[in-house]
Amino acid sequence: MSIVKINVLNVPAEQREVLEKRFASRAGAVEGSDGFEWFELLRPLEGTDDYLVYTRWRDEESFQAWMEGPMKQAHQGGEGGSERPKPAASGSTLWSFEVVQQASPKTD
């Protein structure tokens, strides 16, 4: 079965729009990664400032390959020595899960 990685990003209210715009304009490198299955950016509705970045992978090796390749490159400084923009999140935690059951909508 697949694995799920959830990056919990603590995002102050004044940085929410910045974070969402950055994700909207991302290069889409994750979608082309071997073993990638799904992505969702989840905005909190109440009770927390934490956004959840949900990704689903074929296996741990696929996730690690993405972390060491495309993700690492995307989070390094800009070209020509330009500085990276300040992070929108004030902190993050990575949760890992193994999918043990799943269901999809029934079709007639």
PDB file of C-alpha atoms in Angstrom:
ATOM      1  CA  MET A   1       0.000   0.000   0.000  1.00  0.00           C
ATOM      2  CA  SER A   2       0.915   3.652  -0.412  1.00  0.00           C
ATOM      3  CA  ILE A   3       2.387   6.029   2.137  1.00  0.00           C
ATOM      4  CA  VAL A   4       1.109   9.485   3.050  1.00  0.00           C
ATOM      5  CA  LYS A   5       3.241  12.433   4.091  1.00  0.00           C
ATOM      6  CA  ILE A   6       1.518  15.402   5.701  1.00  0.00           C
ATOM      7  CA  ASN A   7       3.552  18.545   6.216  1.00  0.00           C
ATOM      8  CA  VAL A   8       1.886  20.607   8.947  1.00  0.00           C
ATOM      9  CA  LEU A   9       2.679  24.280   8.325  1.00  0.00           C
ATOM     10  CA  ASN A  10       1.943  26.869  10.996  1.00  0.00           C
ATOM     11  CA  VAL A  11       0.945  29.924   8.970  1.00  0.00           C
ATOM     12  CA  PRO A  12       0.014  33.219  10.651  1.00  0.00           C
ATOM     13  CA  ALA A  13      -3.184  34.779   9.262  1.00  0.00           C
ATOM     14  CA  GLU A  14      -1.253  37.574   7.529  1.00  0.00           C
ATOM     15  CA  GLN A  15       0.822  35.014   5.595  1.00  0.00           C
ATOM     16  CA  ARG A  16      -2.016  32.762   4.340  1.00  0.00           C
ATOM     17  CA  GLU A  17      -2.406  34.512   0.997  1.00  0.00           C
ATOM     18  CA  VAL A  18       1.373  34.442   0.463  1.00  0.00           C
ATOM     19  CA  LEU A  19       1.515  30.699   1.139  1.00  0.00           C
ATOM     20  CA  GLU A  20      -1.420  29.915  -1.149  1.00  0.00           C
ATOM     21  CA  LYS A  21       0.005  32.022  -3.979  1.00  0.00           C
ATOM     22  CA  ARG A  22       3.371  30.270  -3.677  1.00  0.00           C
ATOM     23  CA  PHE A  23       1.740  26.862  -3.914  1.00  0.00           C
ATOM     24  CA  ALA A  24      -0.441  28.014  -6.840  1.00  0.00           C
ATOM     25  CA  SER A  25       2.623  29.196  -8.754  1.00  0.00           C
ATOM     26  CA  ARG A  26       4.834  26.212  -7.924  1.00  0.00           C
ATOM     27  CA  ALA A  27       6.509  24.591 -10.903  1.00  0.00           C
ATOM     28  CA  GLY A  28       4.531  21.362 -10.492  1.00  0.00           C
ATOM     29  CA  ALA A  29       7.696  19.315 -10.045  1.00  0.00           C
ATOM     30  CA  VAL A  30       5.989  16.913  -7.676  1.00  0.00           C
ATOM     31  CA  GLU A  31       3.392  15.801 -10.240  1.00  0.00           C
ATOM     32  CA  GLY A  32       6.061  14.390 -12.528  1.00  0.00           C
ATOM     33  CA  SER A  33       7.975  12.582  -9.808  1.00  0.00           C
ATOM     34  CA  ASP A  34       8.237   8.811  -9.960  1.00  0.00           C
ATOM     35  CA  GLY A  35       5.952   7.243  -7.373  1.00  0.00           C
ATOM     36  CA  PHE A  36       3.880  10.394  -6.775  1.00  0.00           C
ATOM     37  CA  GLU A  37       0.145   9.674  -6.415  1.00  0.00           C
ATOM     38  CA  TRP A  38      -1.651  12.708  -4.954  1.00  0.00           C
ATOM     39  CA  PHE A  39      -1.287  16.267  -3.604  1.00  0.00           C
ATOM     40  CA  GLU A  40      -3.629  18.544  -1.665  1.00  0.00           C
ATOM     41  CA  LEU A  41      -3.090  21.845   0.131  1.00  0.00           C
ATOM     42  CA  LEU A  42      -5.617  22.031   2.979  1.00  0.00           C
ATOM     43  CA  ARG A  43      -6.590  25.435   4.413  1.00  0.00           C
ATOM     44  CA  PRO A  44      -7.753  25.523   8.061  1.00  0.00           C
ATOM     45  CA  LEU A  45     -11.331  26.629   8.622  1.00  0.00           C
ATOM     46  CA  GLU A  46     -11.395  26.955  12.409  1.00  0.00           C
ATOM     47  CA  GLY A  47      -9.422  26.349  15.562  1.00  0.00           C
ATOM     48  CA  THR A  48      -5.887  26.373  14.098  1.00  0.00           C
ATOM     49  CA  ASP A  49      -3.431  28.292  11.920  1.00  0.00           C
ATOM     50  CA  ASP A  50      -2.023  25.035  10.537  1.00  0.00           C
ATOM     51  CA  TYR A  51      -2.201  24.273   6.834  1.00  0.00           C
ATOM     52  CA  LEU A  52      -1.765  20.642   5.812  1.00  0.00           C
ATOM     53  CA  VAL A  53       0.238  19.716   2.728  1.00  0.00           C
ATOM     54  CA  TYR A  54      -0.950  16.198   1.888  1.00  0.00           C
ATOM     55  CA  THR A  55       1.067  14.043  -0.501  1.00  0.00           C
ATOM     56  CA  ARG A  56       0.623  10.369  -1.270  1.00  0.00           C
ATOM     57  CA  TRP A  57       3.442   8.177  -2.613  1.00  0.00           C
ATOM     58  CA  ARG A  58       3.865   4.645  -3.927  1.00  0.00           C
ATOM     59  CA  ASP A  59       6.532   3.986  -1.285  1.00  0.00           C
ATOM     60  CA  GLU A  60       9.028   5.637   1.063  1.00  0.00           C
ATOM     61  CA  GLU A  61      11.810   5.389  -1.537  1.00  0.00           C
ATOM     62  CA  SER A  62       9.802   7.487  -4.017  1.00  0.00           C
ATOM     63  CA  PHE A  63       9.202  10.168  -1.391  1.00  0.00           C
ATOM     64  CA  GLN A  64      12.886  10.237  -0.375  1.00  0.00           C
ATOM     65  CA  ALA A  65      13.992  10.499  -4.028  1.00  0.00           C
ATOM     66  CA  TRP A  66      11.704  13.523  -4.464  1.00  0.00           C
ATOM     67  CA  MET A  67      12.977  15.074  -1.210  1.00  0.00           C
ATOM     68  CA  GLU A  68      16.612  14.723  -2.290  1.00  0.00           C
ATOM     69  CA  GLY A  69      16.016  15.836  -5.888  1.00  0.00           C
ATOM     70  CA  PRO A  70      13.204  18.118  -7.087  1.00  0.00           C
ATOM     71  CA  MET A  71      12.051  19.306  -3.649  1.00  0.00           C
ATOM     72  CA  LYS A  72      15.561  20.182  -2.506  1.00  0.00           C
ATOM     73  CA  GLN A  73      16.231  22.094  -5.736  1.00  0.00           C
ATOM     74  CA  ALA A  74      12.923  23.978  -5.505  1.00  0.00           C
ATOM     75  CA  HIS A  75      13.689  25.166  -1.965  1.00  0.00           C
ATOM     76  CA  GLN A  76      17.228  26.400  -2.628  1.00  0.00           C
ATOM     77  CA  GLY A  77      18.043  30.026  -3.393  1.00  0.00           C
ATOM     78  CA  GLY A  78      17.026  31.677  -6.626  1.00  0.00           C
ATOM     79  CA  GLU A  79      19.203  31.813  -9.708  1.00  0.00           C
ATOM     80  CA  GLY A  80      21.970  34.365  -9.994  1.00  0.00           C
ATOM     81  CA  GLY A  81      22.532  34.430  -6.239  1.00  0.00           C
ATOM     82  CA  SER A  82      19.201  36.072  -5.459  1.00  0.00           C
ATOM     83  CA  GLU A  83      17.824  35.521  -1.983  1.00  0.00           C
ATOM     84  CA  ARG A  84      14.983  33.157  -1.241  1.00  0.00           C
ATOM     85  CA  PRO A  85      11.802  34.874  -0.069  1.00  0.00           C
ATOM     86  CA  LYS A  86      11.042  34.684   3.646  1.00  0.00           C
ATOM     87  CA  PRO A  87       9.042  31.532   4.510  1.00  0.00           C
ATOM     88  CA  ALA A  88       5.294  32.075   4.908  1.00  0.00           C
ATOM     89  CA  ALA A  89       5.138  29.410   7.624  1.00  0.00           C
ATOM     90  CA  SER A  90       6.544  30.020  11.073  1.00  0.00           C
ATOM     91  CA  GLY A  91       7.142  26.306  11.650  1.00  0.00           C
ATOM     92  CA  SER A  92       6.489  22.858  10.236  1.00  0.00           C
ATOM     93  CA  THR A  93       6.171  19.227  11.265  1.00  0.00           C
ATOM     94  CA  LEU A  94       6.174  16.189   8.978  1.00  0.00           C
ATOM     95  CA  TRP A  95       3.731  13.376   9.716  1.00  0.00           C
ATOM     96  CA  SER A  96       4.100   9.967   8.028  1.00  0.00           C
ATOM     97  CA  PHE A  97       1.424   7.325   7.591  1.00  0.00           C
ATOM     98  CA  GLU A  98       1.020   3.999   5.838  1.00  0.00           C
ATOM     99  CA  VAL A  99      -2.273   3.438   4.038  1.00  0.00           C
ATOM    100  CA  VAL A 100      -3.850   0.292   5.485  1.00  0.00           C
ATOM    101  CA  GLN A 101      -7.385   0.726   4.111  1.00  0.00           C
ATOM    102  CA  GLN A 102      -8.903   2.857   1.399  1.00  0.00           C
ATOM    103  CA  ALA A 103     -12.219   3.370  -0.368  1.00  0.00           C
ATOM    104  CA  SER A 104     -13.453   5.326  -3.355  1.00  0.00           C
ATOM    105  CA  PRO A 105     -16.955   6.367  -4.400  1.00  0.00           C
ATOM    106  CA  LYS A 106     -19.121   3.590  -5.732  1.00  0.00           C
ATOM    107  CA  THR A 107     -20.081   3.837  -9.377  1.00  0.00           C
ATOM    108  CA  ASP A 108     -23.297   2.415 -10.789  1.00  0.00           C
TER     109      ASP A 108
END
